[in-house]
CSV table of C-alpha atoms and ligand atoms in Angstrom, one decimal:
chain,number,residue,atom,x,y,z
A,3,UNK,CA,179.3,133.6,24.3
A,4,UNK,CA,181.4,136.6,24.1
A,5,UNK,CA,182.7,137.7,20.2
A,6,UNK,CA,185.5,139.6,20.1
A,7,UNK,CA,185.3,142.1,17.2
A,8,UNK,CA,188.5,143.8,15.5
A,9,UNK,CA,186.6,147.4,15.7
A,10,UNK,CA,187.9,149.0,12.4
A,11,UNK,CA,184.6,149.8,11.5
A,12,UNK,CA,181.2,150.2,13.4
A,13,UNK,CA,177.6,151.0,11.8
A,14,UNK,CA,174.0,151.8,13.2
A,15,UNK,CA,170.5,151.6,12.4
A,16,UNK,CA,167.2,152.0,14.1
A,17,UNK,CA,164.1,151.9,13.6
A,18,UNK,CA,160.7,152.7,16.2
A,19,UNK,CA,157.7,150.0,16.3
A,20,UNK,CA,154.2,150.3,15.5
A,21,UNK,CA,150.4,150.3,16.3
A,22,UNK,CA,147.5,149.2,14.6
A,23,UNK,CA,144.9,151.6,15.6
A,24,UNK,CA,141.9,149.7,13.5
A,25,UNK,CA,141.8,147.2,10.8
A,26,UNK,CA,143.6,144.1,11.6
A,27,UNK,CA,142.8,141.3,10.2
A,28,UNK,CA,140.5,142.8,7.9
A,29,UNK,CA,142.9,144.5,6.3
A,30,UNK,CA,144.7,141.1,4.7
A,31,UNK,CA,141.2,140.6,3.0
A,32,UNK,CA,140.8,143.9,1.3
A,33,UNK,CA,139.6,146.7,3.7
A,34,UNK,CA,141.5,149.5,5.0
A,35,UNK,CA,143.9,149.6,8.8
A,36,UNK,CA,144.7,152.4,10.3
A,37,UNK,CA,148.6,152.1,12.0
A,38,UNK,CA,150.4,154.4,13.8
A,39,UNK,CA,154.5,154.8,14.2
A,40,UNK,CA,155.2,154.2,17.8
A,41,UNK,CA,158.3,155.6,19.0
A,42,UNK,CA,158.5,155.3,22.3
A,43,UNK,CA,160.0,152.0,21.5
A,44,UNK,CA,162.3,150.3,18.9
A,45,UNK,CA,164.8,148.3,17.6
A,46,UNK,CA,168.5,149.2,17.2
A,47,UNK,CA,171.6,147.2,15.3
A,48,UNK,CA,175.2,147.5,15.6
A,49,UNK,CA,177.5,146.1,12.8
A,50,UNK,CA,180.7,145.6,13.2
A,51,UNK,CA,184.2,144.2,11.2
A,52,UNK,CA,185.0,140.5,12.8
A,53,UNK,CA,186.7,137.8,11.9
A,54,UNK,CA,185.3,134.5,10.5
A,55,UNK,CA,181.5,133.9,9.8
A,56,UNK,CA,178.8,136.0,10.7
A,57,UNK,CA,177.9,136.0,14.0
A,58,UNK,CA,174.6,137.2,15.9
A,59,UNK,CA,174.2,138.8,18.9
A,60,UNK,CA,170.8,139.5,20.2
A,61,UNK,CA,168.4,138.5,23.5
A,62,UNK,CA,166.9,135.5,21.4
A,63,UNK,CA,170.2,134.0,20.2
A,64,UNK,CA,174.1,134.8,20.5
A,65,UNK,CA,176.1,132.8,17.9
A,66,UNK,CA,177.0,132.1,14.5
A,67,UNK,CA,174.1,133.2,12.0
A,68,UNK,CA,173.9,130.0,10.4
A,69,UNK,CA,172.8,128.3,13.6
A,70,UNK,CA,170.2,130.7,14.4
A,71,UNK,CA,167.3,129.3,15.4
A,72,UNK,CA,164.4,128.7,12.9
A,73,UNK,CA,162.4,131.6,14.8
A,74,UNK,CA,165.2,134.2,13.1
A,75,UNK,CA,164.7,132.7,9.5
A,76,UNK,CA,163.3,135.7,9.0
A,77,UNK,CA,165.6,137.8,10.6
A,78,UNK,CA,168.5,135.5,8.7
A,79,UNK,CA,167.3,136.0,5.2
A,80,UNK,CA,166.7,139.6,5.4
A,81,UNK,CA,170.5,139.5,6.3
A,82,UNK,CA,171.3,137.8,3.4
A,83,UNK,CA,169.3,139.3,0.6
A,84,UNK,CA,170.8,142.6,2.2
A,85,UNK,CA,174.2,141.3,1.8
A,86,UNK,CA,173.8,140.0,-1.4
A,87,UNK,CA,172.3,144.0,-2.8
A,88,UNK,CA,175.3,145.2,-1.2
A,89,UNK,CA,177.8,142.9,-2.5
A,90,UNK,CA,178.6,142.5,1.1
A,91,UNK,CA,181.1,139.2,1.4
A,92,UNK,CA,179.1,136.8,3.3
A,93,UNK,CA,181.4,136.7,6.7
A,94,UNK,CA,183.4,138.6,9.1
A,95,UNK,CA,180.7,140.5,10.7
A,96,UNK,CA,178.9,140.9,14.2
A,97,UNK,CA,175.5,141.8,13.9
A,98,UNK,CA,174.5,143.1,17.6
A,99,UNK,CA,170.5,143.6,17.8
A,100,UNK,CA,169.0,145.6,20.5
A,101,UNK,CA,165.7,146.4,21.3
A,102,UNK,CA,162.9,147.2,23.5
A,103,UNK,CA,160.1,146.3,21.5
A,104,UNK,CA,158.3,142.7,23.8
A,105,UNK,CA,158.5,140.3,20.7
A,106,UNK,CA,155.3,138.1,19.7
A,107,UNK,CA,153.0,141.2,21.4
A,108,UNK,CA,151.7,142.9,18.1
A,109,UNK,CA,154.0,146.2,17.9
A,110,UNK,CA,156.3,145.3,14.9
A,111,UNK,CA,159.1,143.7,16.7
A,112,UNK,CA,160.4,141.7,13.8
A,113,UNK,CA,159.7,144.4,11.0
A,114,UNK,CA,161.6,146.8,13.0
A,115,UNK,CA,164.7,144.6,14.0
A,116,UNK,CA,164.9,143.7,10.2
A,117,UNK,CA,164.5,147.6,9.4
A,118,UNK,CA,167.5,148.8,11.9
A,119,UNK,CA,169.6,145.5,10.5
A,120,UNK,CA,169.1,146.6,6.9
A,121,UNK,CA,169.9,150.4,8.1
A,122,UNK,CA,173.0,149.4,9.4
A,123,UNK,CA,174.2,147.6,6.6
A,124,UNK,CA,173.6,150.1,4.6
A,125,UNK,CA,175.2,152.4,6.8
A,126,UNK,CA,178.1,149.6,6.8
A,127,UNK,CA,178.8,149.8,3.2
A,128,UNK,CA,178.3,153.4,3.3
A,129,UNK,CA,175.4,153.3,0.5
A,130,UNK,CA,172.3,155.1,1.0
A,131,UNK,CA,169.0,153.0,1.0
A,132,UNK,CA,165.7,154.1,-0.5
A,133,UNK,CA,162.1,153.7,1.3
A,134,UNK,CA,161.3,151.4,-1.3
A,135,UNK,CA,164.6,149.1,-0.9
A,136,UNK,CA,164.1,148.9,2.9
A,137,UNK,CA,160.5,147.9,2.7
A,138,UNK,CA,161.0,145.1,0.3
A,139,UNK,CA,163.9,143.8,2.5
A,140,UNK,CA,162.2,144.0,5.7
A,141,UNK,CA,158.8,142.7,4.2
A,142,UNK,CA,161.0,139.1,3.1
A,143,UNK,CA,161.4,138.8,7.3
A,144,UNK,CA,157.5,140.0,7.5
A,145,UNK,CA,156.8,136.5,5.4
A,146,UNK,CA,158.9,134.6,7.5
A,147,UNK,CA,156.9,135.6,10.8
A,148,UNK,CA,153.3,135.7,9.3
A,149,UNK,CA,153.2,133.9,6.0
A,150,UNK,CA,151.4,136.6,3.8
A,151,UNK,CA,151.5,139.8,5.5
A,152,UNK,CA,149.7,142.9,4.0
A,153,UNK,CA,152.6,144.5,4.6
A,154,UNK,CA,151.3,147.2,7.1
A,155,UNK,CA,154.1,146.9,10.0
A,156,UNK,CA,157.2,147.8,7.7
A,157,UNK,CA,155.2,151.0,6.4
A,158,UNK,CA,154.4,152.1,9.4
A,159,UNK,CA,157.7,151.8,11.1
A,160,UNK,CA,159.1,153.8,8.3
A,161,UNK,CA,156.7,156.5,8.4
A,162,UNK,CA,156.5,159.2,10.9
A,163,UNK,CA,152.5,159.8,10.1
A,164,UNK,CA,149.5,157.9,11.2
A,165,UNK,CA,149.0,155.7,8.1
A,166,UNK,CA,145.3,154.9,6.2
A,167,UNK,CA,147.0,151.3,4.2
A,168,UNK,CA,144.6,149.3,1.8
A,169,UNK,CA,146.5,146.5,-0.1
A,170,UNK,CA,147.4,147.4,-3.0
A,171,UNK,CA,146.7,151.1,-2.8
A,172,UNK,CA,148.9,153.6,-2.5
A,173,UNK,CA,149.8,154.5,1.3
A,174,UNK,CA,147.3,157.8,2.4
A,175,UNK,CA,148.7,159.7,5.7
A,176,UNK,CA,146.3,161.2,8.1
A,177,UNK,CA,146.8,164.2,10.2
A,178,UNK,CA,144.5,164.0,13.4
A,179,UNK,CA,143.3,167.2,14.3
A,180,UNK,CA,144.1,167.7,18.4
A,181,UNK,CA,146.0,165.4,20.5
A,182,UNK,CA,144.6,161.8,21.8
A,183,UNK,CA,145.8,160.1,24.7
A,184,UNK,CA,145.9,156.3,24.7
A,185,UNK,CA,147.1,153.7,27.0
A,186,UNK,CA,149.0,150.3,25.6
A,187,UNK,CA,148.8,147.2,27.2
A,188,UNK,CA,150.6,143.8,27.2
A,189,UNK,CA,149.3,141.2,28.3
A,190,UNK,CA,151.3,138.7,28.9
A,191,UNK,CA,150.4,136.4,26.8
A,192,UNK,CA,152.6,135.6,23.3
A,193,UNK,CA,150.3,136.4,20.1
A,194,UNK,CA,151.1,134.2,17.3
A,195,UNK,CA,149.7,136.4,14.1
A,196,UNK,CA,150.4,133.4,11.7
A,197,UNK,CA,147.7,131.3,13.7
A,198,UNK,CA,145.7,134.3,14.3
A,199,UNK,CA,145.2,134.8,10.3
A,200,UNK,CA,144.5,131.6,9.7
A,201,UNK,CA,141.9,130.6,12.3
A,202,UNK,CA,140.5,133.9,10.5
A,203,UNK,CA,140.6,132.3,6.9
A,204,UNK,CA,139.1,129.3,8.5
A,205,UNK,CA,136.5,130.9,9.6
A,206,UNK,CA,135.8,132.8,6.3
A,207,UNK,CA,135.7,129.4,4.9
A,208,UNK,CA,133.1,128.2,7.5
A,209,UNK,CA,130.8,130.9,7.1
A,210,UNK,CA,131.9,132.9,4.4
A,211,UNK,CA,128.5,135.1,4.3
A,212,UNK,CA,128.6,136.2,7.6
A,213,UNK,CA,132.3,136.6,8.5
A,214,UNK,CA,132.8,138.6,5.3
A,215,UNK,CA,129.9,140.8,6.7
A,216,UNK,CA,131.9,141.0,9.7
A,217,UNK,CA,135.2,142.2,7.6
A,218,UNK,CA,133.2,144.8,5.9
A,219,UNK,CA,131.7,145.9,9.3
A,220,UNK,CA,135.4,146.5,10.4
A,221,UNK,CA,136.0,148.5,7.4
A,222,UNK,CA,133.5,150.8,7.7
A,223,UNK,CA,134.1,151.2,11.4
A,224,UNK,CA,137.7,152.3,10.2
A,225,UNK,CA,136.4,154.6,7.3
A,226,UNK,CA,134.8,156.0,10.6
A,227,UNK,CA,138.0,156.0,12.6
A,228,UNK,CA,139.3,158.4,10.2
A,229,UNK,CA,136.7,160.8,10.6
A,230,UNK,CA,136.9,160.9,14.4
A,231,UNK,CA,140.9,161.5,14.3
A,232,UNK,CA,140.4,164.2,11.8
A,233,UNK,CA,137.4,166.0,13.5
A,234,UNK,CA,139.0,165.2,16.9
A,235,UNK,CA,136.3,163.4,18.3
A,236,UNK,CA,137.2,161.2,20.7
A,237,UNK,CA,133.7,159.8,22.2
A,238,UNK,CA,133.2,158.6,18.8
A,239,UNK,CA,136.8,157.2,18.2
A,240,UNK,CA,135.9,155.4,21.8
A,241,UNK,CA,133.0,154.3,20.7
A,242,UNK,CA,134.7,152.7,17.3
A,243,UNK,CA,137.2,150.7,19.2
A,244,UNK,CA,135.0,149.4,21.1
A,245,UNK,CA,132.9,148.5,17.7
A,246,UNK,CA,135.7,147.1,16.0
A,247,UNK,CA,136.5,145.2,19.2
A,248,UNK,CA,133.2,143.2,19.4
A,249,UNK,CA,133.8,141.9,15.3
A,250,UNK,CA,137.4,141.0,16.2
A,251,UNK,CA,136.0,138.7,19.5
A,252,UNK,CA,133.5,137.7,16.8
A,253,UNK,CA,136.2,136.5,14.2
A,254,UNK,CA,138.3,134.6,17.2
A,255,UNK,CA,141.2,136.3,17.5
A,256,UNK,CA,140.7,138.3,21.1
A,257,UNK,CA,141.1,136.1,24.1
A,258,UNK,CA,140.9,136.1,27.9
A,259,UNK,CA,143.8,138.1,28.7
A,260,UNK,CA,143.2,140.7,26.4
A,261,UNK,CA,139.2,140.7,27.0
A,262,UNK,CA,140.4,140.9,31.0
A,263,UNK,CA,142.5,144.4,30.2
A,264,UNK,CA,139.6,145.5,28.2
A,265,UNK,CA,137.1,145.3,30.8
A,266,UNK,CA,139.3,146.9,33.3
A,267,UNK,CA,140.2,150.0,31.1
A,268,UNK,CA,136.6,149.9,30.2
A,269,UNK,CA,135.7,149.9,34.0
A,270,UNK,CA,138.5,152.6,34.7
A,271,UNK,CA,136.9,155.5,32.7
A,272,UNK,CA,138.5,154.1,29.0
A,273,UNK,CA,136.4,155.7,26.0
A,274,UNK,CA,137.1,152.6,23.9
A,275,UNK,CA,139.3,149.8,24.0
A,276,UNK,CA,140.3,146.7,21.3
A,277,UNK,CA,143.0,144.1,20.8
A,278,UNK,CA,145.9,145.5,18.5
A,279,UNK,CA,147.7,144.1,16.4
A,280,UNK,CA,147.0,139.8,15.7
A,281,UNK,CA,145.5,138.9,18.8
A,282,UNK,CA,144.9,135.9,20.7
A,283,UNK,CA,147.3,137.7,23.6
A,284,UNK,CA,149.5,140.4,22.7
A,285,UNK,CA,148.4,144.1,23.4
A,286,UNK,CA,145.2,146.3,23.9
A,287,UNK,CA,145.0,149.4,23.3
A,288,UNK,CA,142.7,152.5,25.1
A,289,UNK,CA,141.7,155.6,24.9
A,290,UNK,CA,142.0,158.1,27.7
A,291,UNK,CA,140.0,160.7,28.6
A,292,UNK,CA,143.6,163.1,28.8
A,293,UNK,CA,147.0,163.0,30.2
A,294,UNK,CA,146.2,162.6,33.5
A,295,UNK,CA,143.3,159.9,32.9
A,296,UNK,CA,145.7,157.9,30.4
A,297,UNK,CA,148.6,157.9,34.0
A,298,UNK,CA,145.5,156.3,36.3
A,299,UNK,CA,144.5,153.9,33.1
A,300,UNK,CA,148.1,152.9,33.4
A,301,UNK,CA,148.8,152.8,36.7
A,302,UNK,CA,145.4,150.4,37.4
A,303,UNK,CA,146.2,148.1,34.3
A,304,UNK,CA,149.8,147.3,36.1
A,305,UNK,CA,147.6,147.1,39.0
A,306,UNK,CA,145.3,144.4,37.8
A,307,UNK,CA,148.2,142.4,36.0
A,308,UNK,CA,149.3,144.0,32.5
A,309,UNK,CA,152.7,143.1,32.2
A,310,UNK,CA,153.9,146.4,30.7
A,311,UNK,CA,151.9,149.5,29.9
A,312,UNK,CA,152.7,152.4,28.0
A,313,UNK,CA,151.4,155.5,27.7
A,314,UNK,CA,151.1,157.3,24.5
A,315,UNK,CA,150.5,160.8,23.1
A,316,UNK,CA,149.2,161.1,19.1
A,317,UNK,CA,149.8,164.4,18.6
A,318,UNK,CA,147.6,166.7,16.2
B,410,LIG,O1,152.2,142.0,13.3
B,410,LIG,P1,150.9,142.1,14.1
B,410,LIG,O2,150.7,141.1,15.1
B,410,LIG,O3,150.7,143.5,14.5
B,410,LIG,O4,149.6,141.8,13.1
B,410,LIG,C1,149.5,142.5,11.9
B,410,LIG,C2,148.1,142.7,11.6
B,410,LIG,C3,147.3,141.6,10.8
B,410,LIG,O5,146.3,142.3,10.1
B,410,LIG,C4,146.7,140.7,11.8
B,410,LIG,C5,148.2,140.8,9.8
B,410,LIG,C6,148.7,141.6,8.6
B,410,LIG,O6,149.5,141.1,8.0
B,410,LIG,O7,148.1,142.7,8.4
């Protein structure tokens, strides 16, 4: 459905999307994740003056915001609390969301959407935002898509840093000494974080003595992590992937399709390679031996079925 728009006034935001390089999962119980900003792809929103009640325009859902589907909610009451800061009247808007971030794959795609929305509201009203004010607004949609998150996407989508993130800690930035090359893959399959987490919890419940052993094991790997980005070693920051990859299969969130990837990059020269992000489908991601390795990692994982690929430069 088409909205017409009366185009007195027009606003942007955008924000990029995200990586978890180490730590997932066992960063909601206490230990630390490593994340990096991904730019190479993101989220933009477009506000404009209309007429009437709000109305949404996005590749999930075109029509009036109240009729969104419950898989905005999110989305919907970051809109709202925004509003409401901005003593924005609650109508006569178009809200057009664009992005290029695969959603349900593990890179952020709903903190970022909410992060370019609350940018371009701000922008709208002409009233400058603070980190602070954009992270607590986009973490209300980061509840809404994965019940209690540690909060890890929105931080890293703001920052333009690799980011060391402990709940409850301040945020430590980390600046890798010489450049890494690594490979991003999707594949396929939706990830559903929420259920990812719990079957985690579950299994903490289950067998709380040797799955917390398993969360501490992940924690030290990434304590680790941190040394190989700062000394630039990458045989060792292969080698911790593929560590932290055997306690995530061990704590049920990797699956077929993303142990399939793993084994081809693996087979294809990869130093290391692990789920990111929730699991159970999603994205891997690898580490190349260079530039030129990270093309043929990507070019054989499109090969063998990956359903998008990128390939991605951390610069020192
Ligand atoms: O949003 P995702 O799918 O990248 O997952 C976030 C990482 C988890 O550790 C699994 C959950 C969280 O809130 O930190």
């Amino acid at each position: 459905m088409q909205k017409t728009t009366t185009s007195e006034k027009v606003a942007t935001g955008a924000a990029q999307s995200k990586l978890i390089l180490v730590g997932e999962h066992a960063v909601v119980h206490g230990q630390p994740a490593i994340a990096l900003p991904f730019p190479l792809i993101g989220a933009e929103s477009i506000v404009e003056k209309s007429r009437g009640q709000i109305y949404l325009d996005s590749s999930l859902y075109s029509g009036p915001m109240e009729l969104a589907p419950s898989s905005l909610a999110g989305i919907v009451n970051t809109v709202k609390h925004t509003l409401k800061i901005l003593q924005i009247p609650y109508r006569d808007l178009l809200i057009r969301i664009r992005s290029s971030i695969p959603p349900g794959k593990g890179l952020g795609s709903s903190a970022s959407v909410a992060i370019a929305i609350v940018k371009s509201l701000f922008k709208y009203k002409e009233e400058q935002y603070t980190k602070e004010i954009l992270l607590q607004l986009a973490n209300i949609c980061e509840t809404y898509a994965h019940g209690a998150p540690s909060g890890i996407d929105p931080l890293t989508i703001t920052s333009d840093r690799p980011i060391w993130y402990q709940k409850e800690k301040p945020v430590d930035y980390i600046d890798p000494k010489g450049n890494f090359h690594f490979v991003i893959a999707d594949s396929g399959q939706m990830a559903d974080t929420k259920t990812a987490v719990d079957t985690v919890k579950q299994m903490l419940k289950q067998a709380p003595q040797k799955m917390y052993k398993k969360i501490e094991r992940i924690g030290d790997i990434t304590y680790q992590v941190r040394e190989a980005l700062e000394k630039s070693s990458k045989q060792l920051l292969g080698y911790l992937l593929d560590e932290a990859q055997k306690e995530l299969e061990a704590l049920g969130v990797s699956d077929k399709s993303l142990n399939r990837l793993i084994e081809i990059a693996k087979s294809e020269g990869a130093l290391g390679a692990k789920l990111t992000g929730g699991g159970n489908g999603g994205c891997i991601i690898a580490l190349a031996e260079n530039e030129h390795h990270s093309q043929l990692l990507s070019e054989k994982l499109l090969q063998y079925g990956a359903h998008n690929v990128w390939s991605y430069e951390l610069k020192g």
